[in-house]
XYZ file of C-alpha atoms in Angstrom:
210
model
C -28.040 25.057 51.218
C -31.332 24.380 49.327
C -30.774 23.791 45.849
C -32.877 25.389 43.274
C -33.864 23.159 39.963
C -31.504 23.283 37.420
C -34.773 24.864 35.173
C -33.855 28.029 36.899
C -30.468 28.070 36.408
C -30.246 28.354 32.883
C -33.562 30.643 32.507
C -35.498 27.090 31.642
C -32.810 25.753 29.612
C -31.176 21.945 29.956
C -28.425 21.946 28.996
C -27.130 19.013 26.746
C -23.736 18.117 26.240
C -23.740 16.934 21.935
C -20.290 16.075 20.268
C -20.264 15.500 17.077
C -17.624 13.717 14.228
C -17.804 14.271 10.946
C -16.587 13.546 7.414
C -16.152 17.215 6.942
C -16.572 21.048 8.161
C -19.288 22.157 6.153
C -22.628 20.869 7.400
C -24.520 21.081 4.709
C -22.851 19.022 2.737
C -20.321 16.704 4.399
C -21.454 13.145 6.509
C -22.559 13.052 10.590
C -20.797 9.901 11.395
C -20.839 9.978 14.869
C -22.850 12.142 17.632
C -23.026 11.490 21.379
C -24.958 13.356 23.900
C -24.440 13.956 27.942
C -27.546 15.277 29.887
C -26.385 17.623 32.582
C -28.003 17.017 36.090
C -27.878 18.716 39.135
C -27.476 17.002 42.167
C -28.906 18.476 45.846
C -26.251 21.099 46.891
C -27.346 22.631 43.375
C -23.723 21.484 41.914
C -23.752 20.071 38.057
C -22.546 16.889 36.762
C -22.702 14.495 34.178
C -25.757 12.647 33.224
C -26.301 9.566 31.015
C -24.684 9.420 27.718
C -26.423 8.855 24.605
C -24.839 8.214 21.622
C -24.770 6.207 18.010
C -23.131 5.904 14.799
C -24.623 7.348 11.848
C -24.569 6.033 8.112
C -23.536 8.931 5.370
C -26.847 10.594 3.922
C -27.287 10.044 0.131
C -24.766 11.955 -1.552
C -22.905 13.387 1.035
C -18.927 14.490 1.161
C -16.366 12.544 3.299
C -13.382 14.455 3.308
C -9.991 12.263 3.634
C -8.339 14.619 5.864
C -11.576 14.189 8.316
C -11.641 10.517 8.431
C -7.716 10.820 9.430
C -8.122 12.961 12.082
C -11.375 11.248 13.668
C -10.160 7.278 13.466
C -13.595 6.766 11.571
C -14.078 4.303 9.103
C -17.857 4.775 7.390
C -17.702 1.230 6.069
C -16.176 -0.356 8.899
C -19.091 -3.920 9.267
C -18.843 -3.159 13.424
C -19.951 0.403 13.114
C -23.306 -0.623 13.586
C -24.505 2.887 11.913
C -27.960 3.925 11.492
C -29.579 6.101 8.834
C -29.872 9.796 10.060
C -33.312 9.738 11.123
C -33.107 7.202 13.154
C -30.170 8.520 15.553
C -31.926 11.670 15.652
C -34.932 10.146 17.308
C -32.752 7.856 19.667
C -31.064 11.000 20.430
C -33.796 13.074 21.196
C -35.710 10.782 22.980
C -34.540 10.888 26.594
C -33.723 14.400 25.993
C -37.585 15.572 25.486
C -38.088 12.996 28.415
C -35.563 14.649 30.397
C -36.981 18.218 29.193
C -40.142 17.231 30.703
C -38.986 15.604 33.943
C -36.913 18.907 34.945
C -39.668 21.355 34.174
C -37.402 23.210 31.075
C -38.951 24.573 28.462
C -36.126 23.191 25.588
C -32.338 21.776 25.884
C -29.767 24.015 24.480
C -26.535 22.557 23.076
C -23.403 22.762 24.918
C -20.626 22.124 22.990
C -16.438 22.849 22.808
C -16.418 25.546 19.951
C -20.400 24.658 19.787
C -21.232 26.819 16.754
C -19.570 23.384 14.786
C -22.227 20.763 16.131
C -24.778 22.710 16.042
C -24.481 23.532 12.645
C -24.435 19.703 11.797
C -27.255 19.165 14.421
C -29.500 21.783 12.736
C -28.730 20.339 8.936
C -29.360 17.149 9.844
C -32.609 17.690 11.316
C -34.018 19.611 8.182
C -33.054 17.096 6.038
C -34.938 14.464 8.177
C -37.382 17.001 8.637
C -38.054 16.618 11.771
C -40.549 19.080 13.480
C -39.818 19.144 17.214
C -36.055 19.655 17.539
C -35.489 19.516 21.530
C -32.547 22.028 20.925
C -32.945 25.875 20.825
C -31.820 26.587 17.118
C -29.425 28.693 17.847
C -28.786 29.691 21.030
C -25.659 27.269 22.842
C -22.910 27.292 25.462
C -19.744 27.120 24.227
C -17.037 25.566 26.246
C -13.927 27.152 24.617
C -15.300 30.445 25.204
C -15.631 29.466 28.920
C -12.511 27.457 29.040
C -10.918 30.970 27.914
C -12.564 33.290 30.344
C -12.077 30.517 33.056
C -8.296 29.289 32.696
C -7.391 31.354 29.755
C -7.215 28.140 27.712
C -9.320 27.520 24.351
C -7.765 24.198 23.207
C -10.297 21.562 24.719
C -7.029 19.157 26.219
C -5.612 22.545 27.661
C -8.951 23.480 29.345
C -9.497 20.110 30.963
C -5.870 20.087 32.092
C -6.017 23.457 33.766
C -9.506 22.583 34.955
C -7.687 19.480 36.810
C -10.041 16.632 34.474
C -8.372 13.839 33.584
C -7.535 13.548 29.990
C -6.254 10.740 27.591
C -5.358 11.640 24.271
C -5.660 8.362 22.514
C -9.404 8.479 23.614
C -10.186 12.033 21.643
C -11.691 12.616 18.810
C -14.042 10.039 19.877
C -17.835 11.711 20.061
C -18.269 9.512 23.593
C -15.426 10.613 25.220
C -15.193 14.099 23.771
C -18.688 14.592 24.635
C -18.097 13.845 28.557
C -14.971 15.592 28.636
C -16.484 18.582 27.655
C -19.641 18.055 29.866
C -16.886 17.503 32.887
C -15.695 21.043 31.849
C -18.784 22.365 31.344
C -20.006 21.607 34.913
C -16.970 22.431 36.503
C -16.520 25.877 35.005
C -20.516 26.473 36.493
C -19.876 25.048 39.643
C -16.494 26.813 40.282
C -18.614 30.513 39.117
C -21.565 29.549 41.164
C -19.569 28.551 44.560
C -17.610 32.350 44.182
C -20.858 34.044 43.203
C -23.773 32.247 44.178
C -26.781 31.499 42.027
C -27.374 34.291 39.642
C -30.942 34.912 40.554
C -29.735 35.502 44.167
C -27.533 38.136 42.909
C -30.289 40.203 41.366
C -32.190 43.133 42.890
C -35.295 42.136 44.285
């Protein structure tokens, strides 16, 4: 079949796998310590899959909240010397670098955030960026794809290990809660939960009247 560009599958949207691990649940005030990103491709036949992965550890802004219970569940140790974490600003831009590049190489007009219960890292993507104030945010502010809402319609599963299960991903879970492999877990989801709905249906603008 000819393939059409992923920039009109998603109405000019890339979407961008972004996990996120925190000191906290409230983005305003509690630390990003960890965010990884996926870029989702699409290969000739028009199927999705997993791009490159971006990702970096973040240092704690000034004054912010690290919640015990957090740092138990995510493994994450702020002071840890091998973290290698960088000041907010400066994983933004690392971030958001070969995203705008891969914005511009696929023709799409912004990325939006894809995510597993995506309301949460978007939230913490958003804050983070008006602290740094940064001006060109690559993301739509608040439009995303949310994987456990998917997941649900898809396999009737919202929990991200059940989804992946009943998708048939491999899953290992003494690698999760790590952004990296959270991140492409949910970006093998994502694309499988498209491809399956596109290979019933078709493409959705071949599906509309002409």
């Amino acid at each position: 079949m000819n393939a059409r560009p992923i920039n009109q599958r998603f109405r000019g949207f890339l979407p961008v796998v972004v996990d996120i691990e925190t000191g906290g649940v409230n983005a305003a005030t509690d630390a990003m310590l960890q965010i990884a990103a996926v870029i989702v491709k699409m290969d000739e036949e028009g199927r999705l899959y997993n791009g490159p992965t971006f990702t970096t550890h973040v240092e704690p802004f000034k004054g912010a909240n690290l919640d015990p219970k957090s740092l138990e569940f995510n493994g994450i140790d702020p002071d840890h010397p091998l973290r290698m974490a960088v000041p907010e600003d400066e994983a933004l831009r690392y971030i958001f670098q070969p995203i705008r590049e891969a914005i511009r190489t696929t023709d799409c007009s912004r990325a939006v955030l894809v995510g597993h219960n995506a309301w949460f890292d978007l939230g913490f993507l958003n804050a983070a960026v008006k602290r740094c104030g940064i001006k060109r945010n690559p993301f739509h502010p608040f439009s995303c794809f949310d994987t456990a809402t998917l997941s649900g319609l898809a396999y009737g599963q919202t929990v991200l290990a059940r989804g992946i299960a009943a998708a048939g991903i491999t899953w290992d879970a003494r690698e999760a809660h790590s952004a990296i492999y959270d991140a492409e877990k949910t970006a093998e989801l994502f694309c499988t939960i498209v491809n399956r709905w596109d290979a019933l249906n078709g493409h959705p603008n071949d599906r509309q009247p002409g």
